[in-house]
mmCIF file with all atom_site columns, C-alpha atoms in Angstrom:
data_model
loop_
_atom_site.group_PDB
_atom_site.id
_atom_site.type_symbol
_atom_site.label_atom_id
_atom_site.label_alt_id
_atom_site.label_comp_id
_atom_site.label_asym_id
_atom_site.label_entity_id
_atom_site.label_seq_id
_atom_site.pdbx_PDB_ins_code
_atom_site.Cartn_x
_atom_site.Cartn_y
_atom_site.Cartn_z
_atom_site.occupancy
_atom_site.B_iso_or_equiv
_atom_site.pdbx_formal_charge
_atom_site.auth_seq_id
_atom_site.auth_comp_id
_atom_site.auth_asym_id
_atom_site.auth_atom_id
_atom_site.pdbx_PDB_model_num
ATOM 1   C CA . ASP A 1 1   ? -0.159  0.116  -0.496  1.00 0.00 ? 209 ASP A CA 1
ATOM 2   C CA . ALA A 1 2   ? 2.046   2.954  -1.270  1.00 0.00 ? 210 ALA A CA 1
ATOM 3   C CA . ARG A 1 3   ? 1.770   6.357  1.013   1.00 0.00 ? 211 ARG A CA 1
ATOM 4   C CA . VAL A 1 4   ? 3.206   9.183  1.866   1.00 0.00 ? 212 VAL A CA 1
ATOM 5   C CA . THR A 1 5   ? 5.194   9.195  4.962   1.00 0.00 ? 213 THR A CA 1
ATOM 6   C CA . GLN A 1 6   ? 6.326   11.885 7.179   1.00 0.00 ? 214 GLN A CA 1
ATOM 7   C CA . THR A 1 7   ? 8.581   12.697 10.153  1.00 0.00 ? 215 THR A CA 1
ATOM 8   C CA . PRO A 1 8   ? 8.050   13.345 12.942  1.00 0.00 ? 216 PRO A CA 1
ATOM 9   C CA . ARG A 1 9   ? 4.726   13.001 13.442  1.00 0.00 ? 217 ARG A CA 1
ATOM 10  C CA . ASP A 1 10  ? 4.651   15.612 16.189  1.00 0.00 ? 218 ASP A CA 1
ATOM 11  C CA . LYS A 1 11  ? 7.673   18.196 17.176  1.00 0.00 ? 219 LYS A CA 1
ATOM 12  C CA . VAL A 1 12  ? 7.630   20.295 20.508  1.00 0.00 ? 220 VAL A CA 1
ATOM 13  C CA . THR A 1 13  ? 10.411  23.012 20.094  1.00 0.00 ? 221 THR A CA 1
ATOM 14  C CA . GLU A 1 14  ? 11.288  26.201 22.061  1.00 0.00 ? 222 GLU A CA 1
ATOM 15  C CA . MET A 1 15  ? 11.206  29.786 19.905  1.00 0.00 ? 223 MET A CA 1
ATOM 16  C CA . GLY A 1 16  ? 14.727  29.959 18.049  1.00 0.00 ? 224 GLY A CA 1
ATOM 17  C CA . GLN A 1 17  ? 15.374  26.129 17.522  1.00 0.00 ? 225 GLN A CA 1
ATOM 18  C CA . GLU A 1 18  ? 16.043  24.807 13.999  1.00 0.00 ? 226 GLU A CA 1
ATOM 19  C CA . VAL A 1 19  ? 12.777  22.474 13.076  1.00 0.00 ? 227 VAL A CA 1
ATOM 20  C CA . THR A 1 20  ? 13.300  19.794 10.217  1.00 0.00 ? 228 THR A CA 1
ATOM 21  C CA . MET A 1 21  ? 10.617  18.031 9.000   1.00 0.00 ? 229 MET A CA 1
ATOM 22  C CA . ARG A 1 22  ? 11.095  15.325 6.432   1.00 0.00 ? 230 ARG A CA 1
ATOM 23  C CA . CYS A 1 23  ? 8.837   13.704 3.913   1.00 0.00 ? 231 CYS A CA 1
ATOM 24  C CA . GLN A 1 24  ? 8.991   10.542 1.617   1.00 0.00 ? 232 GLN A CA 1
ATOM 25  C CA . PRO A 1 25  ? 7.254   11.037 -1.474  1.00 0.00 ? 233 PRO A CA 1
ATOM 26  C CA . ILE A 1 26  ? 5.197   7.753  -3.136  1.00 0.00 ? 234 ILE A CA 1
ATOM 27  C CA . LEU A 1 27  ? 7.468   5.752  -5.612  1.00 0.00 ? 235 LEU A CA 1
ATOM 28  C CA . GLY A 1 28  ? 7.528   7.025  -8.522  1.00 0.00 ? 236 GLY A CA 1
ATOM 29  C CA . HIS A 1 29  ? 5.777   10.674 -7.732  1.00 0.00 ? 237 HIS A CA 1
ATOM 30  C CA . ASN A 1 30  ? 7.980   13.302 -9.448  1.00 0.00 ? 238 ASN A CA 1
ATOM 31  C CA . THR A 1 31  ? 5.792   16.077 -7.164  1.00 0.00 ? 239 THR A CA 1
ATOM 32  C CA . VAL A 1 32  ? 5.889   17.244 -4.338  1.00 0.00 ? 240 VAL A CA 1
ATOM 33  C CA . PHE A 1 33  ? 3.483   19.713 -2.153  1.00 0.00 ? 241 PHE A CA 1
ATOM 34  C CA . TRP A 1 34  ? 4.120   20.902 1.132   1.00 0.00 ? 242 TRP A CA 1
ATOM 35  C CA . TYR A 1 35  ? 1.144   22.729 3.004   1.00 0.00 ? 243 TYR A CA 1
ATOM 36  C CA . ARG A 1 36  ? 0.230   24.336 6.149   1.00 0.00 ? 244 ARG A CA 1
ATOM 37  C CA . GLN A 1 37  ? -2.858  24.040 8.086   1.00 0.00 ? 245 GLN A CA 1
ATOM 38  C CA . THR A 1 38  ? -3.765  26.491 10.875  1.00 0.00 ? 246 THR A CA 1
ATOM 39  C CA . MET A 1 39  ? -7.212  27.190 12.777  1.00 0.00 ? 247 MET A CA 1
ATOM 40  C CA . MET A 1 40  ? -6.997  30.598 11.423  1.00 0.00 ? 248 MET A CA 1
ATOM 41  C CA . GLN A 1 41  ? -5.615  30.647 7.725   1.00 0.00 ? 249 GLN A CA 1
ATOM 42  C CA . GLY A 1 42  ? -6.739  27.067 6.933   1.00 0.00 ? 250 GLY A CA 1
ATOM 43  C CA . LEU A 1 43  ? -4.821  24.430 4.666   1.00 0.00 ? 251 LEU A CA 1
ATOM 44  C CA . GLU A 1 44  ? -2.315  26.838 2.225   1.00 0.00 ? 252 GLU A CA 1
ATOM 45  C CA . LEU A 1 45  ? 0.489   26.027 -0.315  1.00 0.00 ? 253 LEU A CA 1
ATOM 46  C CA . LEU A 1 46  ? 4.178   26.946 1.101   1.00 0.00 ? 254 LEU A CA 1
ATOM 47  C CA . ALA A 1 47  ? 5.828   25.631 -1.863  1.00 0.00 ? 255 ALA A CA 1
ATOM 48  C CA . TYR A 1 48  ? 6.063   22.511 -4.600  1.00 0.00 ? 256 TYR A CA 1
ATOM 49  C CA . PHE A 1 49  ? 8.737   20.580 -6.815  1.00 0.00 ? 257 PHE A CA 1
ATOM 50  C CA . ARG A 1 50  ? 9.000   18.746 -9.571  1.00 0.00 ? 258 ARG A CA 1
ATOM 51  C CA . ASN A 1 51  ? 11.703  16.679 -10.215 1.00 0.00 ? 259 ASN A CA 1
ATOM 52  C CA . ARG A 1 52  ? 13.619  18.166 -7.518  1.00 0.00 ? 260 ARG A CA 1
ATOM 53  C CA . ALA A 1 53  ? 13.316  21.699 -8.816  1.00 0.00 ? 261 ALA A CA 1
ATOM 54  C CA . PRO A 1 54  ? 10.904  24.485 -7.251  1.00 0.00 ? 262 PRO A CA 1
ATOM 55  C CA . LEU A 1 55  ? 8.029   25.317 -9.255  1.00 0.00 ? 263 LEU A CA 1
ATOM 56  C CA . ASP A 1 56  ? 6.181   27.482 -6.684  1.00 0.00 ? 264 ASP A CA 1
ATOM 57  C CA . ASP A 1 57  ? 7.751   28.866 -3.380  1.00 0.00 ? 265 ASP A CA 1
ATOM 58  C CA . SER A 1 58  ? 5.734   32.007 -3.220  1.00 0.00 ? 266 SER A CA 1
ATOM 59  C CA . GLY A 1 59  ? 3.559   30.484 0.130   1.00 0.00 ? 267 GLY A CA 1
ATOM 60  C CA . MET A 1 60  ? 6.667   30.415 1.823   1.00 0.00 ? 268 MET A CA 1
ATOM 61  C CA . PRO A 1 61  ? 8.416   33.276 4.308   1.00 0.00 ? 269 PRO A CA 1
ATOM 62  C CA . LYS A 1 62  ? 11.678  33.231 2.699   1.00 0.00 ? 270 LYS A CA 1
ATOM 63  C CA . ASP A 1 63  ? 13.529  35.013 5.452   1.00 0.00 ? 271 ASP A CA 1
ATOM 64  C CA . ARG A 1 64  ? 13.226  31.694 8.163   1.00 0.00 ? 272 ARG A CA 1
ATOM 65  C CA . PHE A 1 65  ? 11.642  28.546 5.956   1.00 0.00 ? 273 PHE A CA 1
ATOM 66  C CA . SER A 1 66  ? 13.674  26.588 3.206   1.00 0.00 ? 274 SER A CA 1
ATOM 67  C CA . ALA A 1 67  ? 12.321  23.581 1.326   1.00 0.00 ? 275 ALA A CA 1
ATOM 68  C CA . GLU A 1 68  ? 14.881  21.095 -0.625  1.00 0.00 ? 276 GLU A CA 1
ATOM 69  C CA . MET A 1 69  ? 14.902  17.845 -2.332  1.00 0.00 ? 277 MET A CA 1
ATOM 70  C CA . PRO A 1 70  ? 18.089  16.544 -1.823  1.00 0.00 ? 278 PRO A CA 1
ATOM 71  C CA . ASP A 1 71  ? 17.341  13.361 -3.824  1.00 0.00 ? 279 ASP A CA 1
ATOM 72  C CA . ALA A 1 72  ? 14.024  11.603 -5.425  1.00 0.00 ? 280 ALA A CA 1
ATOM 73  C CA . THR A 1 73  ? 12.897  10.231 -2.350  1.00 0.00 ? 281 THR A CA 1
ATOM 74  C CA . LEU A 1 74  ? 13.564  12.778 0.412   1.00 0.00 ? 282 LEU A CA 1
ATOM 75  C CA . ALA A 1 75  ? 11.907  16.544 0.518   1.00 0.00 ? 283 ALA A CA 1
ATOM 76  C CA . THR A 1 76  ? 12.881  18.451 3.779   1.00 0.00 ? 284 THR A CA 1
ATOM 77  C CA . LEU A 1 77  ? 10.935  21.801 5.385   1.00 0.00 ? 285 LEU A CA 1
ATOM 78  C CA . LYS A 1 78  ? 13.167  23.766 7.595   1.00 0.00 ? 286 LYS A CA 1
ATOM 79  C CA . ILE A 1 79  ? 12.633  26.456 9.657   1.00 0.00 ? 287 ILE A CA 1
ATOM 80  C CA . GLN A 1 80  ? 15.442  28.330 11.330  1.00 0.00 ? 288 GLN A CA 1
ATOM 81  C CA . PRO A 1 81  ? 14.582  30.088 13.633  1.00 0.00 ? 289 PRO A CA 1
ATOM 82  C CA . SER A 1 82  ? 11.437  28.965 14.704  1.00 0.00 ? 290 SER A CA 1
ATOM 83  C CA . GLU A 1 83  ? 8.660   31.525 16.136  1.00 0.00 ? 291 GLU A CA 1
ATOM 84  C CA . PRO A 1 84  ? 5.446   30.586 18.023  1.00 0.00 ? 292 PRO A CA 1
ATOM 85  C CA . ARG A 1 85  ? 3.123   31.525 14.778  1.00 0.00 ? 293 ARG A CA 1
ATOM 86  C CA . ASP A 1 86  ? 4.845   28.617 12.962  1.00 0.00 ? 294 ASP A CA 1
ATOM 87  C CA . SER A 1 87  ? 2.885   26.301 15.206  1.00 0.00 ? 295 SER A CA 1
ATOM 88  C CA . ALA A 1 88  ? 0.755   24.290 12.483  1.00 0.00 ? 296 ALA A CA 1
ATOM 89  C CA . VAL A 1 89  ? 0.551   20.607 11.007  1.00 0.00 ? 297 VAL A CA 1
ATOM 90  C CA . TYR A 1 90  ? 2.658   20.829 8.014   1.00 0.00 ? 298 TYR A CA 1
ATOM 91  C CA . PHE A 1 91  ? 1.547   18.339 5.113   1.00 0.00 ? 299 PHE A CA 1
ATOM 92  C CA . CYS A 1 92  ? 3.894   16.798 2.625   1.00 0.00 ? 300 CYS A CA 1
ATOM 93  C CA . ALA A 1 93  ? 1.799   15.555 -0.337  1.00 0.00 ? 301 ALA A CA 1
ATOM 94  C CA . SER A 1 94  ? 2.904   13.981 -3.686  1.00 0.00 ? 302 SER A CA 1
ATOM 95  C CA . GLY A 1 95  ? 1.733   13.274 -7.087  1.00 0.00 ? 303 GLY A CA 1
ATOM 96  C CA . LEU A 1 96  ? 2.868   11.672 -10.485 1.00 0.00 ? 304 LEU A CA 1
ATOM 97  C CA . GLY A 1 97  ? 3.447   15.287 -11.953 1.00 0.00 ? 305 GLY A CA 1
ATOM 98  C CA . LEU A 1 98  ? 0.276   14.544 -14.682 1.00 0.00 ? 306 LEU A CA 1
ATOM 99  C CA . SER A 1 99  ? -2.258  16.876 -15.914 1.00 0.00 ? 307 SER A CA 1
ATOM 100 C CA . THR A 1 100 ? -4.702  14.531 -14.061 1.00 0.00 ? 308 THR A CA 1
ATOM 101 C CA . ASP A 1 101 ? -2.880  14.371 -11.140 1.00 0.00 ? 309 ASP A CA 1
ATOM 102 C CA . THR A 1 102 ? -4.503  13.861 -7.962  1.00 0.00 ? 310 THR A CA 1
ATOM 103 C CA . GLN A 1 103 ? -2.363  14.706 -4.943  1.00 0.00 ? 311 GLN A CA 1
ATOM 104 C CA . TYR A 1 104 ? -1.875  11.953 -2.195  1.00 0.00 ? 312 TYR A CA 1
ATOM 105 C CA . PHE A 1 105 ? -1.342  13.674 1.722   1.00 0.00 ? 313 PHE A CA 1
ATOM 106 C CA . GLY A 1 106 ? 1.180   12.281 4.265   1.00 0.00 ? 314 GLY A CA 1
ATOM 107 C CA . PRO A 1 107 ? -0.199  11.947 7.636   1.00 0.00 ? 315 PRO A CA 1
ATOM 108 C CA . GLY A 1 108 ? 1.389   15.697 8.634   1.00 0.00 ? 316 GLY A CA 1
ATOM 109 C CA . THR A 1 109 ? 3.847   17.359 11.132  1.00 0.00 ? 317 THR A CA 1
ATOM 110 C CA . ARG A 1 110 ? 2.197   18.785 13.949  1.00 0.00 ? 318 ARG A CA 1
ATOM 111 C CA . LEU A 1 111 ? 4.922   21.597 15.169  1.00 0.00 ? 319 LEU A CA 1
ATOM 112 C CA . THR A 1 112 ? 4.607   23.573 18.309  1.00 0.00 ? 320 THR A CA 1
ATOM 113 C CA . VAL A 1 113 ? 6.807   25.997 19.341  1.00 0.00 ? 321 VAL A CA 1
ATOM 114 C CA . LEU A 1 114 ? 6.628   27.290 22.664  1.00 0.00 ? 322 LEU A CA 1
ATOM 115 C CA . ALA B 2 1   ? -7.248  34.134 -7.802  1.00 0.00 ? 296 ALA B CA 1
ATOM 116 C CA . GLN B 2 2   ? -9.350  31.144 -7.306  1.00 0.00 ? 297 GLN B CA 1
ATOM 117 C CA . THR B 2 3   ? -11.395 30.715 -4.080  1.00 0.00 ? 298 THR B CA 1
ATOM 118 C CA . VAL B 2 4   ? -13.226 28.220 -2.471  1.00 0.00 ? 299 VAL B CA 1
ATOM 119 C CA . THR B 2 5   ? -16.114 28.387 0.134   1.00 0.00 ? 300 THR B CA 1
ATOM 120 C CA . GLN B 2 6   ? -17.532 26.260 2.518   1.00 0.00 ? 301 GLN B CA 1
ATOM 121 C CA . SER B 2 7   ? -21.056 28.069 4.246   1.00 0.00 ? 302 SER B CA 1
ATOM 122 C CA . GLN B 2 8   ? -21.698 25.008 6.787   1.00 0.00 ? 303 GLN B CA 1
ATOM 123 C CA . PRO B 2 9   ? -18.854 25.114 9.413   1.00 0.00 ? 304 PRO B CA 1
ATOM 124 C CA . GLU B 2 10  ? -20.592 22.095 10.846  1.00 0.00 ? 305 GLU B CA 1
ATOM 125 C CA . MET B 2 11  ? -23.704 19.631 10.023  1.00 0.00 ? 306 MET B CA 1
ATOM 126 C CA . SER B 2 12  ? -24.556 16.209 11.647  1.00 0.00 ? 307 SER B CA 1
ATOM 127 C CA . VAL B 2 13  ? -26.564 13.407 10.356  1.00 0.00 ? 308 VAL B CA 1
ATOM 128 C CA . GLN B 2 14  ? -27.650 10.359 12.242  1.00 0.00 ? 309 GLN B CA 1
ATOM 129 C CA . GLU B 2 15  ? -26.151 7.339  10.870  1.00 0.00 ? 310 GLU B CA 1
ATOM 130 C CA . ALA B 2 16  ? -27.915 5.343  7.940   1.00 0.00 ? 311 ALA B CA 1
ATOM 131 C CA . GLU B 2 17  ? -29.288 9.057  6.744   1.00 0.00 ? 312 GLU B CA 1
ATOM 132 C CA . THR B 2 18  ? -28.052 11.514 3.879   1.00 0.00 ? 313 THR B CA 1
ATOM 133 C CA . VAL B 2 19  ? -26.353 14.364 4.376   1.00 0.00 ? 314 VAL B CA 1
ATOM 134 C CA . THR B 2 20  ? -25.243 16.676 1.450   1.00 0.00 ? 315 THR B CA 1
ATOM 135 C CA . LEU B 2 21  ? -22.238 19.299 2.160   1.00 0.00 ? 316 LEU B CA 1
ATOM 136 C CA . SER B 2 22  ? -22.000 22.504 0.044   1.00 0.00 ? 317 SER B CA 1
ATOM 137 C CA . CYS B 2 23  ? -19.117 24.111 -1.663  1.00 0.00 ? 318 CYS B CA 1
ATOM 138 C CA . THR B 2 24  ? -18.719 26.847 -3.888  1.00 0.00 ? 319 THR B CA 1
ATOM 139 C CA . TYR B 2 25  ? -16.327 28.267 -5.638  1.00 0.00 ? 320 TYR B CA 1
ATOM 140 C CA . ASP B 2 26  ? -14.971 31.362 -7.920  1.00 0.00 ? 321 ASP B CA 1
ATOM 141 C CA . THR B 2 27  ? -12.701 31.372 -10.671 1.00 0.00 ? 322 THR B CA 1
ATOM 142 C CA . SER B 2 28  ? -12.179 32.241 -14.811 1.00 0.00 ? 323 SER B CA 1
ATOM 143 C CA . GLU B 2 29  ? -10.724 29.482 -15.785 1.00 0.00 ? 324 GLU B CA 1
ATOM 144 C CA . SER B 2 30  ? -12.803 27.237 -18.000 1.00 0.00 ? 325 SER B CA 1
ATOM 145 C CA . ASP B 2 31  ? -10.899 23.910 -16.935 1.00 0.00 ? 326 ASP B CA 1
ATOM 146 C CA . TYR B 2 32  ? -10.485 22.901 -13.661 1.00 0.00 ? 327 TYR B CA 1
ATOM 147 C CA . TYR B 2 33  ? -10.506 20.176 -11.224 1.00 0.00 ? 328 TYR B CA 1
ATOM 148 C CA . LEU B 2 34  ? -12.489 19.480 -7.622  1.00 0.00 ? 329 LEU B CA 1
ATOM 149 C CA . PHE B 2 35  ? -11.849 17.308 -5.131  1.00 0.00 ? 330 PHE B CA 1
ATOM 150 C CA . TRP B 2 36  ? -13.271 16.862 -1.705  1.00 0.00 ? 331 TRP B CA 1
ATOM 151 C CA . TYR B 2 37  ? -10.885 15.540 0.824   1.00 0.00 ? 332 TYR B CA 1
ATOM 152 C CA . LYS B 2 38  ? -11.850 14.013 4.313   1.00 0.00 ? 333 LYS B CA 1
ATOM 153 C CA . GLN B 2 39  ? -10.104 14.575 7.155   1.00 0.00 ? 334 GLN B CA 1
ATOM 154 C CA . PRO B 2 40  ? -10.482 12.224 10.422  1.00 0.00 ? 335 PRO B CA 1
ATOM 155 C CA . PRO B 2 41  ? -9.242  13.110 14.106  1.00 0.00 ? 336 PRO B CA 1
ATOM 156 C CA . SER B 2 42  ? -6.177  11.164 12.766  1.00 0.00 ? 337 SER B CA 1
ATOM 157 C CA . ARG B 2 43  ? -5.350  14.406 10.864  1.00 0.00 ? 338 ARG B CA 1
ATOM 158 C CA . GLN B 2 44  ? -4.657  12.344 7.657   1.00 0.00 ? 339 GLN B CA 1
ATOM 159 C CA . MET B 2 45  ? -6.459  13.843 4.539   1.00 0.00 ? 340 MET B CA 1
ATOM 160 C CA . ILE B 2 46  ? -7.805  11.190 2.679   1.00 0.00 ? 341 ILE B CA 1
ATOM 161 C CA . LEU B 2 47  ? -9.039  11.905 -1.102  1.00 0.00 ? 342 LEU B CA 1
ATOM 162 C CA . VAL B 2 48  ? -13.236 11.203 -1.164  1.00 0.00 ? 343 VAL B CA 1
ATOM 163 C CA . ILE B 2 49  ? -14.024 11.864 -4.643  1.00 0.00 ? 344 ILE B CA 1
ATOM 164 C CA . ARG B 2 50  ? -13.132 13.953 -7.648  1.00 0.00 ? 345 ARG B CA 1
ATOM 165 C CA . GLN B 2 51  ? -14.699 16.105 -10.764 1.00 0.00 ? 346 GLN B CA 1
ATOM 166 C CA . GLU B 2 52  ? -13.004 17.045 -13.805 1.00 0.00 ? 347 GLU B CA 1
ATOM 167 C CA . ALA B 2 53  ? -14.730 20.269 -14.941 1.00 0.00 ? 348 ALA B CA 1
ATOM 168 C CA . TYR B 2 54  ? -14.877 19.242 -18.404 1.00 0.00 ? 349 TYR B CA 1
ATOM 169 C CA . LYS B 2 55  ? -16.883 16.601 -17.296 1.00 0.00 ? 350 LYS B CA 1
ATOM 170 C CA . GLN B 2 56  ? -20.915 16.670 -17.362 1.00 0.00 ? 351 GLN B CA 1
ATOM 171 C CA . GLN B 2 57  ? -21.353 13.405 -15.783 1.00 0.00 ? 352 GLN B CA 1
ATOM 172 C CA . ASN B 2 58  ? -21.424 13.946 -12.019 1.00 0.00 ? 353 ASN B CA 1
ATOM 173 C CA . ALA B 2 59  ? -18.929 11.627 -10.271 1.00 0.00 ? 354 ALA B CA 1
ATOM 174 C CA . THR B 2 60  ? -19.338 8.511  -7.716  1.00 0.00 ? 355 THR B CA 1
ATOM 175 C CA . GLU B 2 61  ? -17.628 6.535  -5.120  1.00 0.00 ? 356 GLU B CA 1
ATOM 176 C CA . ASN B 2 62  ? -19.634 3.891  -3.558  1.00 0.00 ? 357 ASN B CA 1
ATOM 177 C CA . ARG B 2 63  ? -21.833 6.052  -1.182  1.00 0.00 ? 358 ARG B CA 1
ATOM 178 C CA . PHE B 2 64  ? -20.279 9.485  -2.132  1.00 0.00 ? 359 PHE B CA 1
ATOM 179 C CA . SER B 2 65  ? -21.342 11.468 -4.887  1.00 0.00 ? 360 SER B CA 1
ATOM 180 C CA . VAL B 2 66  ? -21.315 14.869 -6.131  1.00 0.00 ? 361 VAL B CA 1
ATOM 181 C CA . ASN B 2 67  ? -23.678 17.356 -7.918  1.00 0.00 ? 362 ASN B CA 1
ATOM 182 C CA . PHE B 2 68  ? -21.718 19.385 -10.284 1.00 0.00 ? 363 PHE B CA 1
ATOM 183 C CA . GLN B 2 69  ? -23.174 23.102 -11.191 1.00 0.00 ? 364 GLN B CA 1
ATOM 184 C CA . LYS B 2 70  ? -20.315 24.166 -13.614 1.00 0.00 ? 365 LYS B CA 1
ATOM 185 C CA . ALA B 2 71  ? -22.537 27.235 -14.206 1.00 0.00 ? 366 ALA B CA 1
ATOM 186 C CA . ALA B 2 72  ? -23.466 27.886 -10.563 1.00 0.00 ? 367 ALA B CA 1
ATOM 187 C CA . LYS B 2 73  ? -19.758 27.326 -9.611  1.00 0.00 ? 368 LYS B CA 1
ATOM 188 C CA . SER B 2 74  ? -21.402 25.043 -7.139  1.00 0.00 ? 369 SER B CA 1
ATOM 189 C CA . PHE B 2 75  ? -19.874 21.425 -6.043  1.00 0.00 ? 370 PHE B CA 1
ATOM 190 C CA . SER B 2 76  ? -21.635 19.638 -3.646  1.00 0.00 ? 371 SER B CA 1
ATOM 191 C CA . LEU B 2 77  ? -20.907 16.157 -1.973  1.00 0.00 ? 372 LEU B CA 1
ATOM 192 C CA . LYS B 2 78  ? -23.737 13.601 -0.932  1.00 0.00 ? 373 LYS B CA 1
ATOM 193 C CA . ILE B 2 79  ? -23.170 10.967 1.837   1.00 0.00 ? 374 ILE B CA 1
ATOM 194 C CA . SER B 2 80  ? -25.916 8.262  1.633   1.00 0.00 ? 375 SER B CA 1
ATOM 195 C CA . ASP B 2 81  ? -26.465 5.451  4.080   1.00 0.00 ? 376 ASP B CA 1
ATOM 196 C CA . SER B 2 82  ? -24.118 7.402  6.875   1.00 0.00 ? 377 SER B CA 1
ATOM 197 C CA . GLN B 2 83  ? -21.870 5.573  9.169   1.00 0.00 ? 378 GLN B CA 1
ATOM 198 C CA . LEU B 2 84  ? -20.005 6.395  12.043  1.00 0.00 ? 379 LEU B CA 1
ATOM 199 C CA . GLY B 2 85  ? -16.863 6.508  10.717  1.00 0.00 ? 380 GLY B CA 1
ATOM 200 C CA . ASP B 2 86  ? -17.833 9.221  7.952   1.00 0.00 ? 381 ASP B CA 1
ATOM 201 C CA . ALA B 2 87  ? -17.520 11.593 10.820  1.00 0.00 ? 382 ALA B CA 1
ATOM 202 C CA . ALA B 2 88  ? -14.719 14.075 9.907   1.00 0.00 ? 383 ALA B CA 1
ATOM 203 C CA . MET B 2 89  ? -13.988 17.332 8.534   1.00 0.00 ? 384 MET B CA 1
ATOM 204 C CA . TYR B 2 90  ? -14.560 17.592 4.974   1.00 0.00 ? 385 TYR B CA 1
ATOM 205 C CA . PHE B 2 91  ? -12.666 19.909 2.700   1.00 0.00 ? 386 PHE B CA 1
ATOM 206 C CA . CYS B 2 92  ? -13.595 21.511 -0.588  1.00 0.00 ? 387 CYS B CA 1
ATOM 207 C CA . ALA B 2 93  ? -10.312 21.923 -3.242  1.00 0.00 ? 388 ALA B CA 1
ATOM 208 C CA . TYR B 2 94  ? -9.825  23.578 -6.498  1.00 0.00 ? 389 TYR B CA 1
ATOM 209 C CA . ARG B 2 95  ? -6.825  22.979 -8.644  1.00 0.00 ? 390 ARG B CA 1
ATOM 210 C CA . SER B 2 96  ? -6.291  24.879 -12.080 1.00 0.00 ? 391 SER B CA 1
ATOM 211 C CA . ALA B 2 97  ? -5.680  22.395 -14.865 1.00 0.00 ? 392 ALA B CA 1
ATOM 212 C CA . TRP B 2 98  ? -2.498  22.681 -17.051 1.00 0.00 ? 393 TRP B CA 1
ATOM 213 C CA . GLY B 2 99  ? -2.475  25.534 -19.334 1.00 0.00 ? 394 GLY B CA 1
ATOM 214 C CA . GLN B 2 100 ? -4.309  27.661 -17.531 1.00 0.00 ? 395 GLN B CA 1
ATOM 215 C CA . GLY B 2 101 ? -1.407  29.157 -16.337 1.00 0.00 ? 396 GLY B CA 1
ATOM 216 C CA . GLY B 2 102 ? -2.143  28.793 -13.011 1.00 0.00 ? 397 GLY B CA 1
ATOM 217 C CA . SER B 2 103 ? -0.471  26.837 -9.959  1.00 0.00 ? 398 SER B CA 1
ATOM 218 C CA . GLU B 2 104 ? -0.776  23.315 -9.667  1.00 0.00 ? 399 GLU B CA 1
ATOM 219 C CA . LYS B 2 105 ? -1.382  23.810 -5.715  1.00 0.00 ? 400 LYS B CA 1
ATOM 220 C CA . LEU B 2 106 ? -4.662  22.656 -4.026  1.00 0.00 ? 401 LEU B CA 1
ATOM 221 C CA . VAL B 2 107 ? -7.052  25.942 -2.839  1.00 0.00 ? 402 VAL B CA 1
ATOM 222 C CA . PHE B 2 108 ? -8.862  24.683 -0.088  1.00 0.00 ? 403 PHE B CA 1
ATOM 223 C CA . GLY B 2 109 ? -12.225 26.191 1.953   1.00 0.00 ? 404 GLY B CA 1
ATOM 224 C CA . LYS B 2 110 ? -12.069 26.221 5.488   1.00 0.00 ? 405 LYS B CA 1
ATOM 225 C CA . GLY B 2 111 ? -13.987 22.974 6.085   1.00 0.00 ? 406 GLY B CA 1
ATOM 226 C CA . THR B 2 112 ? -17.069 21.505 7.183   1.00 0.00 ? 407 THR B CA 1
ATOM 227 C CA . LYS B 2 113 ? -17.117 19.430 10.791  1.00 0.00 ? 408 LYS B CA 1
ATOM 228 C CA . LEU B 2 114 ? -19.381 16.377 10.065  1.00 0.00 ? 409 LEU B CA 1
ATOM 229 C CA . THR B 2 115 ? -20.851 14.319 12.974  1.00 0.00 ? 410 THR B CA 1
ATOM 230 C CA . VAL B 2 116 ? -22.896 11.002 12.499  1.00 0.00 ? 411 VAL B CA 1
ATOM 231 C CA . ASN B 2 117 ? -25.290 10.513 15.634  1.00 0.00 ? 412 ASN B CA 1
ATOM 232 C CA . PRO B 2 118 ? -26.067 6.961  16.513  1.00 0.00 ? 413 PRO B CA 1
#
């Protein structure tokens, strides 16, 4: 049963610390999306990649957030330094990169910044 | 920019009954995709059903069906024979089709919390 995996599932950290979230897309998927879910803003795209190259990162705060794909099986989202307003659930989703594509979501990482 | 509106923050239904969740969207594009995702307390986002805008036929998946009204920009989800396991947040989402010049991102509504009463 192919699925997107994300680690850690939950993360509690203190303000100012670096946070790294990891995502393993479904094998064979070449498009990876990062979304953030908060009570106030709902679900919003942060960035997405195709074949490891960023296509749209307009939703990501550039001063503290960075997203990369070191290889085709790993996507990372880093926050440095973290702030309380970054507390949210961060979802990774992957797709085949087709025009008819459906995005399949991972279980999310719940981040709490104290 | 596209927007998605879910006007019902909460809905409830009796087990075995039918419930309809509403969704409207705003776009100037002619080709796009619409989705319903389910988010149970486990927080996993699960695809329920999808609809291609160029298809007139409404999509169905077992007990789940949609009423897609393109001219009215309406995309409602009907759940028949509701089960306790259907209790969750339901999100309506929009995605531009390729060639429309837009992003491939999903644009989500705020969600509808569905409670199923035994």
